[in-house]
mmCIF file of C-alpha atoms in Angstrom:
data_model
loop_
_atom_site.group_PDB
_atom_site.id
_atom_site.type_symbol
_atom_site.label_atom_id
_atom_site.label_comp_id
_atom_site.label_asym_id
_atom_site.label_seq_id
_atom_site.Cartn_x
_atom_site.Cartn_y
_atom_site.Cartn_z
ATOM 1 C CA UNK A 1 18.137 -5.231 8.496
ATOM 2 C CA UNK A 2 14.453 -4.720 8.528
ATOM 3 C CA UNK A 3 14.920 -1.325 7.321
ATOM 4 C CA UNK A 4 16.889 -3.042 4.320
ATOM 5 C CA UNK A 5 13.938 -5.674 4.079
ATOM 6 C CA UNK A 6 11.631 -2.973 3.641
ATOM 7 C CA UNK A 7 13.846 -0.888 0.594
ATOM 8 C CA UNK A 8 14.093 -4.264 -1.098
ATOM 9 C CA UNK A 9 10.834 -4.859 -1.299
ATOM 10 C CA UNK A 10 9.152 -1.346 -2.211
ATOM 11 C CA UNK A 11 12.495 -0.840 -4.627
ATOM 12 C CA UNK A 12 11.874 -4.520 -6.146
ATOM 13 C CA UNK A 13 15.346 -4.396 -6.411
ATOM 14 C CA UNK A 14 16.002 -8.117 -5.230
ATOM 15 C CA UNK A 15 14.115 -8.862 -8.597
ATOM 16 C CA UNK A 16 16.238 -5.830 -10.678
ATOM 17 C CA UNK A 17 19.126 -7.573 -9.640
ATOM 18 C CA UNK A 18 18.163 -11.341 -10.649
ATOM 19 C CA UNK A 19 16.805 -9.576 -14.149
ATOM 20 C CA UNK A 20 20.190 -7.524 -15.184
ATOM 21 C CA UNK A 21 22.479 -10.137 -13.476
ATOM 22 C CA UNK A 22 20.611 -13.486 -14.615
ATOM 23 C CA UNK A 23 20.974 -15.039 -11.166
ATOM 24 C CA UNK A 24 19.450 -14.642 -7.974
ATOM 25 C CA UNK A 25 21.795 -13.493 -4.868
ATOM 26 C CA UNK A 26 19.025 -14.445 -2.358
ATOM 27 C CA UNK A 27 18.624 -10.923 -1.216
ATOM 28 C CA UNK A 28 15.249 -11.508 0.920
ATOM 29 C CA UNK A 29 16.791 -14.456 2.940
ATOM 30 C CA UNK A 30 20.409 -12.425 3.184
ATOM 31 C CA UNK A 31 18.377 -9.852 5.505
ATOM 32 C CA UNK A 32 15.136 -11.370 5.650
ATOM 33 C CA UNK A 33 16.097 -14.009 8.179
ATOM 34 C CA UNK A 34 18.221 -12.070 10.624
ATOM 35 C CA UNK A 35 15.391 -9.274 10.281
ATOM 36 C CA UNK A 36 12.855 -11.979 11.808
ATOM 37 C CA UNK A 37 15.305 -13.056 14.178
ATOM 38 C CA UNK A 38 15.910 -9.623 15.637
ATOM 39 C CA UNK A 39 11.614 -9.240 15.685
ATOM 40 C CA UNK A 40 11.599 -12.553 17.909
ATOM 41 C CA UNK A 41 14.221 -11.418 20.175
ATOM 42 C CA UNK A 42 13.018 -7.924 20.432
ATOM 43 C CA UNK A 43 9.633 -8.963 21.423
ATOM 44 C CA UNK A 44 8.188 -7.616 18.180
ATOM 45 C CA UNK A 45 5.840 -10.366 17.594
ATOM 46 C CA UNK A 46 3.808 -9.189 21.136
ATOM 47 C CA UNK A 47 4.223 -5.919 20.043
ATOM 48 C CA UNK A 48 2.645 -6.573 16.660
ATOM 49 C CA UNK A 49 -0.155 -8.145 18.217
ATOM 50 C CA UNK A 50 -1.207 -4.392 20.075
ATOM 51 C CA UNK A 51 -3.966 -3.919 17.795
ATOM 52 C CA UNK A 52 -6.466 -5.564 15.738
ATOM 53 C CA UNK A 53 -5.182 -5.748 12.343
ATOM 54 C CA UNK A 54 -2.692 -8.292 13.242
ATOM 55 C CA UNK A 55 -5.295 -10.509 14.853
ATOM 56 C CA UNK A 56 -7.294 -10.393 11.398
ATOM 57 C CA UNK A 57 -4.411 -11.415 9.556
ATOM 58 C CA UNK A 58 -3.586 -14.344 11.417
ATOM 59 C CA UNK A 59 -7.255 -15.293 11.307
ATOM 60 C CA UNK A 60 -6.830 -14.639 7.539
ATOM 61 C CA UNK A 61 -3.435 -16.880 7.468
ATOM 62 C CA UNK A 62 -5.261 -19.719 9.393
ATOM 63 C CA UNK A 63 -8.087 -20.090 7.057
ATOM 64 C CA UNK A 64 -6.015 -20.521 3.845
ATOM 65 C CA UNK A 65 -4.775 -23.544 5.519
ATOM 66 C CA UNK A 66 -8.208 -25.088 5.651
ATOM 67 C CA UNK A 67 -8.775 -23.462 2.191
ATOM 68 C CA UNK A 68 -5.814 -24.895 0.593
ATOM 69 C CA UNK A 69 -6.582 -28.663 2.151
ATOM 70 C CA UNK A 70 -9.678 -28.252 0.165
ATOM 71 C CA UNK A 71 -8.436 -26.806 -2.582
ATOM 72 C CA UNK A 72 -9.494 -27.909 -6.355
ATOM 73 C CA UNK A 73 -5.447 -28.184 -7.271
ATOM 74 C CA UNK A 74 -4.002 -28.542 -3.718
ATOM 75 C CA UNK A 75 -0.080 -28.739 -4.454
ATOM 76 C CA UNK A 76 -0.269 -25.502 -6.399
ATOM 77 C CA UNK A 77 -2.165 -23.761 -3.382
ATOM 78 C CA UNK A 78 -0.015 -24.968 -1.098
ATOM 79 C CA UNK A 79 3.115 -23.755 -3.112
ATOM 80 C CA UNK A 80 1.402 -20.398 -2.748
ATOM 81 C CA UNK A 81 0.730 -20.190 0.962
ATOM 82 C CA UNK A 82 4.254 -21.254 1.345
ATOM 83 C CA UNK A 83 5.271 -18.567 -1.289
ATOM 84 C CA UNK A 84 2.755 -16.089 1.437
ATOM 85 C CA UNK A 85 4.217 -16.828 4.590
ATOM 86 C CA UNK A 86 7.654 -17.315 3.638
ATOM 87 C CA UNK A 87 7.972 -13.784 2.072
ATOM 88 C CA UNK A 88 5.113 -11.560 2.241
ATOM 89 C CA UNK A 89 3.299 -12.246 5.795
ATOM 90 C CA UNK A 90 6.873 -11.264 7.533
ATOM 91 C CA UNK A 91 6.804 -7.767 6.200
ATOM 92 C CA UNK A 92 3.665 -6.575 8.982
ATOM 93 C CA UNK A 93 5.606 -7.701 11.656
ATOM 94 C CA UNK A 94 9.047 -6.447 10.874
ATOM 95 C CA UNK A 95 7.556 -2.912 10.314
ATOM 96 C CA UNK A 96 4.640 -3.474 13.074
ATOM 97 C CA UNK A 97 7.596 -5.089 15.638
ATOM 98 C CA UNK A 98 10.580 -3.407 15.186
ATOM 99 C CA UNK A 99 9.096 0.407 14.747
ATOM 100 C CA UNK A 100 8.857 1.519 18.078
ATOM 101 C CA UNK A 101 9.209 5.110 18.318
ATOM 102 C CA UNK A 102 8.174 8.189 16.119
ATOM 103 C CA UNK A 103 11.776 8.859 14.951
ATOM 104 C CA UNK A 104 11.453 5.675 14.079
ATOM 105 C CA UNK A 105 8.268 5.974 12.217
ATOM 106 C CA UNK A 106 10.131 8.541 9.990
ATOM 107 C CA UNK A 107 12.831 6.766 9.069
ATOM 108 C CA UNK A 108 10.522 4.015 7.851
ATOM 109 C CA UNK A 109 9.143 6.357 5.811
ATOM 110 C CA UNK A 110 12.137 7.811 4.448
ATOM 111 C CA UNK A 111 13.241 4.406 3.575
ATOM 112 C CA UNK A 112 10.255 3.612 2.002
ATOM 113 C CA UNK A 113 9.927 6.705 -0.362
ATOM 114 C CA UNK A 114 13.558 6.690 -1.593
ATOM 115 C CA UNK A 115 12.978 2.931 -2.304
ATOM 116 C CA UNK A 116 9.828 4.009 -4.448
ATOM 117 C CA UNK A 117 12.147 6.925 -5.849
ATOM 118 C CA UNK A 118 14.461 3.964 -6.869
ATOM 119 C CA UNK A 119 11.339 1.506 -8.760
ATOM 120 C CA UNK A 120 9.862 4.420 -10.798
ATOM 121 C CA UNK A 121 13.531 4.769 -12.418
ATOM 122 C CA UNK A 122 14.305 1.126 -12.960
ATOM 123 C CA UNK A 123 10.371 0.829 -13.992
ATOM 124 C CA UNK A 124 10.872 3.450 -16.747
ATOM 125 C CA UNK A 125 14.499 1.993 -17.819
ATOM 126 C CA UNK A 126 13.409 -1.468 -17.815
ATOM 127 C CA UNK A 127 10.253 -0.869 -19.586
ATOM 128 C CA UNK A 128 8.650 -2.137 -23.155
ATOM 129 C CA UNK A 129 5.860 -0.677 -25.015
ATOM 130 C CA UNK A 130 3.269 -3.763 -24.993
ATOM 131 C CA UNK A 131 0.126 -2.657 -25.669
ATOM 132 C CA UNK A 132 1.405 0.668 -26.316
ATOM 133 C CA UNK A 133 1.314 1.162 -22.969
ATOM 134 C CA UNK A 134 4.193 1.555 -19.755
ATOM 135 C CA UNK A 135 4.702 -2.028 -18.784
ATOM 136 C CA UNK A 136 7.552 -3.344 -16.234
ATOM 137 C CA UNK A 137 9.889 -5.598 -18.232
ATOM 138 C CA UNK A 138 10.737 -7.956 -14.670
ATOM 139 C CA UNK A 139 9.817 -8.747 -11.814
ATOM 140 C CA UNK A 140 6.211 -9.666 -10.156
ATOM 141 C CA UNK A 141 4.230 -6.521 -11.655
ATOM 142 C CA UNK A 142 4.656 -7.123 -15.190
ATOM 143 C CA UNK A 143 1.570 -5.985 -16.038
ATOM 144 C CA UNK A 144 0.522 -1.717 -16.709
ATOM 145 C CA UNK A 145 -2.484 -1.807 -14.014
ATOM 146 C CA UNK A 146 -0.061 -3.192 -11.149
ATOM 147 C CA UNK A 147 2.822 -1.143 -12.084
ATOM 148 C CA UNK A 148 -0.256 2.038 -11.909
ATOM 149 C CA UNK A 149 -1.202 0.492 -8.051
ATOM 150 C CA UNK A 150 2.468 0.235 -6.962
ATOM 151 C CA UNK A 151 2.882 3.288 -7.903
ATOM 152 C CA UNK A 152 0.139 5.224 -6.126
ATOM 153 C CA UNK A 153 1.465 3.901 -3.045
ATOM 154 C CA UNK A 154 4.767 4.920 -3.037
ATOM 155 C CA UNK A 155 3.879 8.105 -4.636
ATOM 156 C CA UNK A 156 2.173 8.982 -1.456
ATOM 157 C CA UNK A 157 5.423 8.585 0.720
ATOM 158 C CA UNK A 158 7.117 11.176 -1.610
ATOM 159 C CA UNK A 159 4.275 13.669 -1.034
ATOM 160 C CA UNK A 160 5.238 12.832 2.472
ATOM 161 C CA UNK A 161 8.934 13.958 1.619
ATOM 162 C CA UNK A 162 7.556 17.105 -0.116
ATOM 163 C CA UNK A 163 5.406 18.356 2.987
ATOM 164 C CA UNK A 164 7.377 17.027 5.896
ATOM 165 C CA UNK A 165 11.227 16.935 5.219
ATOM 166 C CA UNK A 166 13.242 19.967 6.058
ATOM 167 C CA UNK A 167 16.059 19.681 4.038
ATOM 168 C CA UNK A 168 15.259 21.473 0.589
ATOM 169 C CA UNK A 169 17.221 19.999 -1.948
ATOM 170 C CA UNK A 170 14.841 16.421 -0.496
ATOM 171 C CA UNK A 171 11.994 18.171 -1.094
ATOM 172 C CA UNK A 172 13.420 19.292 -4.763
ATOM 173 C CA UNK A 173 13.935 15.485 -5.407
ATOM 174 C CA UNK A 174 10.641 14.207 -3.929
ATOM 175 C CA UNK A 175 9.076 16.744 -5.536
ATOM 176 C CA UNK A 176 10.703 15.942 -9.255
ATOM 177 C CA UNK A 177 9.531 12.013 -8.210
ATOM 178 C CA UNK A 178 6.285 12.887 -7.338
ATOM 179 C CA UNK A 179 5.380 14.318 -10.699
ATOM 180 C CA UNK A 180 7.357 11.487 -12.338
ATOM 181 C CA UNK A 181 5.176 9.121 -10.612
ATOM 182 C CA UNK A 182 2.076 10.444 -11.897
ATOM 183 C CA UNK A 183 3.043 11.092 -15.280
ATOM 184 C CA UNK A 184 4.081 7.103 -15.260
ATOM 185 C CA UNK A 185 0.477 5.966 -13.814
ATOM 186 C CA UNK A 186 -0.923 7.664 -16.544
ATOM 187 C CA UNK A 187 1.566 6.010 -19.031
ATOM 188 C CA UNK A 188 0.000 3.090 -18.014
ATOM 189 C CA UNK A 189 -3.248 3.561 -19.497
ATOM 190 C CA UNK A 190 -4.711 2.042 -16.334
ATOM 191 C CA UNK A 191 -8.659 2.790 -15.674
ATOM 192 C CA UNK A 192 -8.339 1.749 -12.520
ATOM 193 C CA UNK A 193 -5.128 3.728 -11.306
ATOM 194 C CA UNK A 194 -6.444 6.519 -13.051
ATOM 195 C CA UNK A 195 -9.561 5.927 -10.773
ATOM 196 C CA UNK A 196 -7.123 5.657 -7.592
ATOM 197 C CA UNK A 197 -5.286 8.604 -8.450
ATOM 198 C CA UNK A 198 -8.720 10.976 -8.402
ATOM 199 C CA UNK A 199 -9.987 9.122 -5.048
ATOM 200 C CA UNK A 200 -5.942 9.851 -3.994
ATOM 201 C CA UNK A 201 -6.750 13.448 -5.258
ATOM 202 C CA UNK A 202 -9.883 13.918 -3.609
ATOM 203 C CA UNK A 203 -8.550 12.394 -0.327
ATOM 204 C CA UNK A 204 -5.722 15.388 -0.450
ATOM 205 C CA UNK A 205 -8.303 17.612 -0.769
ATOM 206 C CA UNK A 206 -10.078 15.985 2.245
ATOM 207 C CA UNK A 207 -7.363 15.880 4.616
ATOM 208 C CA UNK A 208 -5.222 18.772 3.846
ATOM 209 C CA UNK A 209 -5.282 22.523 5.489
ATOM 210 C CA UNK A 210 -6.389 25.362 3.592
ATOM 211 C CA UNK A 211 -3.066 26.460 2.729
ATOM 212 C CA UNK A 212 -2.528 22.946 0.760
ATOM 213 C CA UNK A 213 -5.964 23.099 -0.428
ATOM 214 C CA UNK A 214 -5.152 26.455 -2.356
ATOM 215 C CA UNK A 215 -1.616 25.334 -3.807
ATOM 216 C CA UNK A 216 -3.782 22.369 -4.984
ATOM 217 C CA UNK A 217 -6.419 24.623 -6.649
ATOM 218 C CA UNK A 218 -3.230 26.573 -8.230
ATOM 219 C CA UNK A 219 -1.315 23.714 -9.201
ATOM 220 C CA UNK A 220 -3.512 21.128 -10.716
ATOM 221 C CA UNK A 221 -4.467 22.860 -13.943
ATOM 222 C CA UNK A 222 -1.104 23.487 -14.479
ATOM 223 C CA UNK A 223 -0.327 20.028 -13.959
ATOM 224 C CA UNK A 224 -3.072 18.539 -16.021
ATOM 225 C CA UNK A 225 -1.738 21.188 -18.964
ATOM 226 C CA UNK A 226 1.255 19.092 -18.873
ATOM 227 C CA UNK A 227 0.802 16.003 -18.552
ATOM 228 C CA UNK A 228 -1.509 16.028 -21.302
ATOM 229 C CA UNK A 229 1.239 17.081 -23.142
ATOM 230 C CA UNK A 230 3.715 14.526 -22.455
ATOM 231 C CA UNK A 231 1.659 11.961 -21.624
ATOM 232 C CA UNK A 232 1.555 9.105 -25.101
ATOM 233 C CA UNK A 233 -1.685 9.975 -26.565
ATOM 234 C CA UNK A 234 -2.862 6.054 -26.834
ATOM 235 C CA UNK A 235 -2.602 6.006 -23.001
ATOM 236 C CA UNK A 236 -5.054 9.114 -22.666
ATOM 237 C CA UNK A 237 -7.643 7.758 -25.325
ATOM 238 C CA UNK A 238 -7.830 3.811 -23.429
ATOM 239 C CA UNK A 239 -7.855 6.514 -20.073
ATOM 240 C CA UNK A 240 -11.168 8.082 -21.536
ATOM 241 C CA UNK A 241 -12.954 4.619 -23.062
ATOM 242 C CA UNK A 242 -14.183 3.009 -20.312
ATOM 243 C CA UNK A 243 -16.889 1.647 -22.198
ATOM 244 C CA UNK A 244 -16.738 2.834 -25.572
ATOM 245 C CA UNK A 245 -16.898 0.248 -28.307
ATOM 246 C CA UNK A 246 -15.111 2.025 -31.172
ATOM 247 C CA UNK A 247 -12.497 1.651 -28.760
ATOM 248 C CA UNK A 248 -11.956 -1.908 -29.259
ATOM 249 C CA UNK A 249 -8.904 -3.346 -26.727
ATOM 250 C CA UNK A 250 -10.936 -0.766 -23.848
ATOM 251 C CA UNK A 251 -14.355 -2.442 -24.619
ATOM 252 C CA UNK A 252 -12.870 -5.772 -24.586
ATOM 253 C CA UNK A 253 -11.438 -5.490 -21.350
ATOM 254 C CA UNK A 254 -14.495 -3.505 -19.841
ATOM 255 C CA UNK A 255 -16.639 -6.648 -20.929
ATOM 256 C CA UNK A 256 -14.127 -9.295 -19.905
ATOM 257 C CA UNK A 257 -14.034 -8.074 -16.346
ATOM 258 C CA UNK A 258 -17.439 -8.020 -16.195
ATOM 259 C CA UNK A 259 -17.774 -11.299 -16.706
ATOM 260 C CA UNK A 260 -15.190 -11.999 -14.511
ATOM 261 C CA UNK A 261 -16.841 -10.219 -11.724
ATOM 262 C CA UNK A 262 -19.773 -12.218 -12.053
ATOM 263 C CA UNK A 263 -18.132 -15.285 -12.143
ATOM 264 C CA UNK A 264 -15.947 -14.587 -9.080
ATOM 265 C CA UNK A 265 -19.380 -13.793 -7.111
ATOM 266 C CA UNK A 266 -20.958 -17.364 -8.405
ATOM 267 C CA UNK A 267 -17.995 -19.022 -7.247
ATOM 268 C CA UNK A 268 -18.287 -16.984 -3.713
ATOM 269 C CA UNK A 269 -21.823 -18.016 -3.348
ATOM 270 C CA UNK A 270 -21.200 -21.788 -4.312
ATOM 271 C CA UNK A 271 -17.914 -21.907 -2.350
ATOM 272 C CA UNK A 272 -18.769 -20.136 0.266
ATOM 273 C CA UNK A 273 -16.516 -21.879 3.177
ATOM 274 C CA UNK A 274 -13.040 -22.572 1.789
ATOM 275 C CA UNK A 275 -13.659 -21.238 -1.913
ATOM 276 C CA UNK A 276 -12.167 -23.014 -5.042
ATOM 277 C CA UNK A 277 -8.442 -22.841 -3.636
ATOM 278 C CA UNK A 278 -5.877 -20.123 -3.127
ATOM 279 C CA UNK A 279 -4.311 -19.001 -6.609
ATOM 280 C CA UNK A 280 -7.108 -20.938 -8.262
ATOM 281 C CA UNK A 281 -9.859 -18.998 -9.461
ATOM 282 C CA UNK A 282 -8.175 -19.163 -12.770
ATOM 283 C CA UNK A 283 -7.215 -22.656 -13.448
ATOM 284 C CA UNK A 284 -10.849 -23.842 -11.709
ATOM 285 C CA UNK A 285 -12.836 -21.216 -13.938
ATOM 286 C CA UNK A 286 -10.577 -22.208 -17.643
ATOM 287 C CA UNK A 287 -11.635 -26.187 -16.397
ATOM 288 C CA UNK A 288 -14.858 -25.391 -15.864
ATOM 289 C CA UNK A 289 -15.255 -23.903 -19.399
ATOM 290 C CA UNK A 290 -13.461 -26.931 -20.786
ATOM 291 C CA UNK A 291 -16.137 -29.597 -19.228
ATOM 292 C CA UNK A 292 -19.180 -27.450 -20.645
ATOM 293 C CA UNK A 293 -17.478 -27.730 -24.327
ATOM 294 C CA UNK A 294 -16.341 -23.675 -24.249
ATOM 295 C CA UNK A 295 -13.130 -21.931 -25.063
ATOM 296 C CA UNK A 296 -11.058 -21.920 -21.328
ATOM 297 C CA UNK A 297 -11.017 -18.620 -19.501
ATOM 298 C CA UNK A 298 -7.926 -18.845 -17.621
ATOM 299 C CA UNK A 299 -7.902 -15.595 -16.409
ATOM 300 C CA UNK A 300 -7.967 -13.846 -12.529
ATOM 301 C CA UNK A 301 -10.401 -12.111 -10.675
ATOM 302 C CA UNK A 302 -8.996 -8.834 -10.977
ATOM 303 C CA UNK A 303 -10.681 -7.951 -7.966
ATOM 304 C CA UNK A 304 -8.478 -8.751 -5.313
ATOM 305 C CA UNK A 305 -11.436 -8.555 -2.152
ATOM 306 C CA UNK A 306 -13.634 -10.839 -5.041
ATOM 307 C CA UNK A 307 -10.361 -12.940 -5.348
ATOM 308 C CA UNK A 308 -10.262 -13.696 -1.473
ATOM 309 C CA UNK A 309 -14.163 -15.172 -1.441
ATOM 310 C CA UNK A 310 -14.061 -16.691 -4.347
ATOM 311 C CA UNK A 311 -10.562 -18.238 -3.728
ATOM 312 C CA UNK A 312 -10.492 -18.829 -0.044
ATOM 313 C CA UNK A 313 -14.463 -18.401 0.884
ATOM 314 C CA UNK A 314 -16.631 -15.883 3.191
ATOM 315 C CA UNK A 315 -14.707 -15.929 6.442
ATOM 316 C CA UNK A 316 -11.563 -15.376 4.549
ATOM 317 C CA UNK A 317 -13.078 -12.497 3.192
ATOM 318 C CA UNK A 318 -14.304 -10.824 6.457
ATOM 319 C CA UNK A 319 -10.951 -11.369 7.938
ATOM 320 C CA UNK A 320 -9.088 -9.563 5.047
ATOM 321 C CA UNK A 321 -11.461 -6.621 4.938
ATOM 322 C CA UNK A 322 -11.513 -6.266 8.806
ATOM 323 C CA UNK A 323 -7.949 -6.332 8.331
ATOM 324 C CA UNK A 324 -7.692 -3.259 5.728
ATOM 325 C CA UNK A 325 -10.666 -1.732 7.220
ATOM 326 C CA UNK A 326 -9.174 -1.440 11.085
ATOM 327 C CA UNK A 327 -5.636 -0.185 9.679
ATOM 328 C CA UNK A 328 -8.132 2.400 7.946
ATOM 329 C CA UNK A 329 -9.386 3.001 11.576
ATOM 330 C CA UNK A 330 -5.974 3.526 12.962
ATOM 331 C CA UNK A 331 -4.756 5.798 10.525
ATOM 332 C CA UNK A 332 -7.545 7.877 10.981
ATOM 333 C CA UNK A 333 -7.869 7.846 14.916
ATOM 334 C CA UNK A 334 -3.889 9.014 14.370
ATOM 335 C CA UNK A 335 -5.072 11.800 12.057
ATOM 336 C CA UNK A 336 -7.615 13.079 13.990
ATOM 337 C CA UNK A 337 -5.938 12.938 17.501
ATOM 338 C CA UNK A 338 -3.154 15.522 16.000
ATOM 339 C CA UNK A 339 -6.366 17.565 15.251
ATOM 340 C CA UNK A 340 -5.064 21.124 14.190
ATOM 341 C CA UNK A 341 -2.508 21.711 16.798
ATOM 342 C CA UNK A 342 0.777 22.893 15.736
ATOM 343 C CA UNK A 343 3.043 20.527 18.066
ATOM 344 C CA UNK A 344 1.345 17.385 16.094
ATOM 345 C CA UNK A 345 1.562 19.201 12.667
ATOM 346 C CA UNK A 346 3.937 16.100 11.224
ATOM 347 C CA UNK A 347 2.124 13.565 13.162
ATOM 348 C CA UNK A 348 -1.103 14.907 11.179
ATOM 349 C CA UNK A 349 0.556 15.143 7.582
ATOM 350 C CA UNK A 350 2.018 11.735 8.007
ATOM 351 C CA UNK A 351 -1.555 10.216 8.610
ATOM 352 C CA UNK A 352 -2.692 12.016 6.170
ATOM 353 C CA UNK A 353 -0.433 11.141 3.583
ATOM 354 C CA UNK A 354 -0.214 7.278 4.461
ATOM 355 C CA UNK A 355 -4.414 7.558 3.692
ATOM 356 C CA UNK A 356 -3.938 8.895 0.794
ATOM 357 C CA UNK A 357 -1.235 6.396 -0.678
ATOM 358 C CA UNK A 358 -3.417 3.120 1.222
ATOM 359 C CA UNK A 359 -6.721 5.010 -0.196
ATOM 360 C CA UNK A 360 -5.581 4.984 -3.448
ATOM 361 C CA UNK A 361 -3.990 1.882 -3.696
ATOM 362 C CA UNK A 362 -7.222 0.180 -2.206
ATOM 363 C CA UNK A 363 -8.918 1.493 -5.340
ATOM 364 C CA UNK A 364 -6.662 0.598 -7.731
ATOM 365 C CA UNK A 365 -6.269 -3.112 -6.545
ATOM 366 C CA UNK A 366 -10.263 -3.244 -6.628
ATOM 367 C CA UNK A 367 -9.705 -3.718 -10.408
ATOM 368 C CA UNK A 368 -6.657 -6.386 -9.985
ATOM 369 C CA UNK A 369 -5.571 -9.489 -8.227
ATOM 370 C CA UNK A 370 -3.307 -8.492 -5.670
ATOM 371 C CA UNK A 371 -5.009 -10.627 -2.845
ATOM 372 C CA UNK A 372 -1.466 -12.656 -1.833
ATOM 373 C CA UNK A 373 1.148 -9.685 -2.125
ATOM 374 C CA UNK A 374 3.309 -7.968 0.467
ATOM 375 C CA UNK A 375 1.588 -4.594 0.150
ATOM 376 C CA UNK A 376 -1.355 -4.655 2.571
ATOM 377 C CA UNK A 377 0.395 -6.560 5.357
ATOM 378 C CA UNK A 378 3.157 -4.562 5.134
ATOM 379 C CA UNK A 379 0.403 -1.080 5.345
ATOM 380 C CA UNK A 380 -1.393 -2.620 8.323
ATOM 381 C CA UNK A 381 2.212 -2.720 10.230
ATOM 382 C CA UNK A 382 3.187 0.751 9.414
ATOM 383 C CA UNK A 383 -0.444 1.658 10.782
ATOM 384 C CA UNK A 384 0.231 -0.201 13.684
ATOM 385 C CA UNK A 385 3.477 1.289 13.862
ATOM 386 C CA UNK A 386 2.252 5.064 13.133
ATOM 387 C CA UNK A 387 -0.798 4.731 15.720
ATOM 388 C CA UNK A 388 1.274 3.545 19.040
ATOM 389 C CA UNK A 389 4.032 5.753 18.424
ATOM 390 C CA UNK A 390 1.729 8.837 17.765
ATOM 391 C CA UNK A 391 0.058 7.847 20.886
ATOM 392 C CA UNK A 392 2.917 7.715 22.968
ATOM 393 C CA UNK A 393 3.618 11.451 21.866
ATOM 394 C CA UNK A 394 0.136 12.347 23.094
ATOM 395 C CA UNK A 395 0.041 10.525 25.940
ATOM 396 C CA UNK A 396 3.622 11.185 27.290
ATOM 397 C CA UNK A 397 3.211 15.121 26.116
ATOM 398 C CA UNK A 398 6.756 15.039 24.784
ATOM 399 C CA UNK A 399 5.664 18.210 22.281
ATOM 400 C CA UNK A 400 3.636 20.105 25.168
ATOM 401 C CA UNK A 401 0.709 22.815 23.928
ATOM 402 C CA UNK A 402 1.896 26.382 23.127
ATOM 403 C CA UNK A 403 -0.329 27.816 25.580
ATOM 404 C CA UNK A 404 1.267 25.857 28.337
ATOM 405 C CA UNK A 405 4.764 26.620 27.354
ATOM 406 C CA UNK A 406 6.969 29.067 29.650
ATOM 407 C CA UNK A 407 7.637 32.476 27.611
ATOM 408 C CA UNK A 408 10.941 32.727 25.742
ATOM 409 C CA UNK A 409 12.015 35.056 28.327
ATOM 410 C CA UNK A 410 10.964 33.405 31.514
ATOM 411 C CA UNK A 411 14.267 31.137 31.784
ATOM 412 C CA UNK A 412 16.319 34.177 32.063
ATOM 413 C CA UNK A 413 14.189 36.916 33.990
ATOM 414 C CA UNK A 414 15.053 37.035 37.430
ATOM 415 C CA UNK A 415 14.000 35.879 40.081
ATOM 416 C CA UNK A 416 12.024 38.614 42.611
ATOM 417 C CA UNK A 417 13.696 37.897 46.005
ATOM 418 C CA UNK A 418 12.327 36.632 48.812
ATOM 419 C CA UNK A 419 11.158 38.334 51.799
ATOM 420 C CA UNK A 420 12.550 38.232 54.935
ATOM 421 C CA UNK A 421 10.657 37.211 57.740
ATOM 422 C CA UNK A 422 11.630 39.315 60.914
ATOM 423 C CA UNK A 423 11.696 37.742 64.218
ATOM 424 C CA UNK A 424 8.670 37.209 65.797
#
C-alpha cells in the first residue's frame, strides 16, 4: 500500500484519473489509509524519528498551528493546514517508516522512477500551449515552472535506473525517459528549471566517477545540439531572456518576481513570529494594495523559503530549512561513507542520484511556491531510509572488502594433512 501511495503521488495518476473520468475515485484514501495504519502497526513512527529531519518537520508542522490561529484569513489557512496534514505529511512516515532494508530502498526508487515515466507521458499527452510553453492541463502543477521542478526531481530516479539497473531493457527505457524529461524541462521555458538543470549537471560532475565524467564531456555537446534542434524556439528565447527589455513577457516576469521577493522579505520582518498566515501571502498582499488605493497584486511569493518565512514566521523558516538541510546531510554522509569501495558502488550511485535530483529540485523551487507540497517531506523520508539501510550494510559487513575475501579457489583447495603426534 505504501508503494502504491508513492507511485500515485509521483505519477499524479490519481489526478489524471479524476481529469479523464470526470469524477474522483479517492485513490489516495483507498491506499493511503491502509498504508498509514501499516506505519503505525509496524513501528514506522518510531523508525521515522531515528534522524533529525523528522524532528524538524514535526516542529515545522506544530508551528503551523499558531500561524493558522493568528492568520489574516483563518478559515483558508485552516483548510490548507488540514489538507497538508492529511495528504502530504504522511509521505514522510510512509517512506521513512516502512522502508527498512537496502533491497526495499531499491524497490522504492524503482517505483518512483517508473511513476516519473508515467507522469512524463501524461504531461505530454495532456499538455496545452498556453503562453507558447509546455503546460499541464490538469492536476496540482498546472504551471510550466511547477512542471519543470517536478520533472527535474523524477529525472534523477530515471538516471539511477540507467546507472544501476542490471537489465539492459530497463536501462534503455530509462535513458529514453531521461532524454524526454530533459526535453520537457527545456520546453517549459522555465528559467528556474533551467538553473536547476544546470545545477544537476554540475552535481553529476562533482559526484560522478572519472568514467562518468568522461561520458558527460562526450555526450553533453551532442545533447545540446539535439535539444537545440527540437525544443521550441519560443522556449529557448525565453530561457535566454533573463532581463532583456525587448522580450516583454520575460522582462515583466523578472520585474514582478523582484517585487514579490522584497514584499516577502518585508512581511517576514513585519510579522516575524507567525507570519501573515499559511497560504495567505497573495490574499494579504492584494488586500493591502487595495487599502492603499493600488491595483491588487494577488500573486504568491514565487520563492518557497520566503513563502514559509512570510506566511508562517521566522521560526517556521528555520525548522523548514533545518529539515531540508539535515536531509542533505544524511545523503552526503551516505555518499561519503560508501567511498570508492567497489562493494558499496551501488550505495554510492544511489546517494549521488538522489543528491542530484534533490539539489536541482531545491534550486528550482527557490523560484516557486512549493512550501506545502509533499515533495520535500517525501525526500526527507527517502534520505532517512537510505541512510539507515546503508549504515546497516556498512556496520554489519554484508559486503566485505575485497581484500578480506578468500580467493575463489580457496573453498575447493584440499586441506593439508595434520601431522600425527607420536606417543610421548
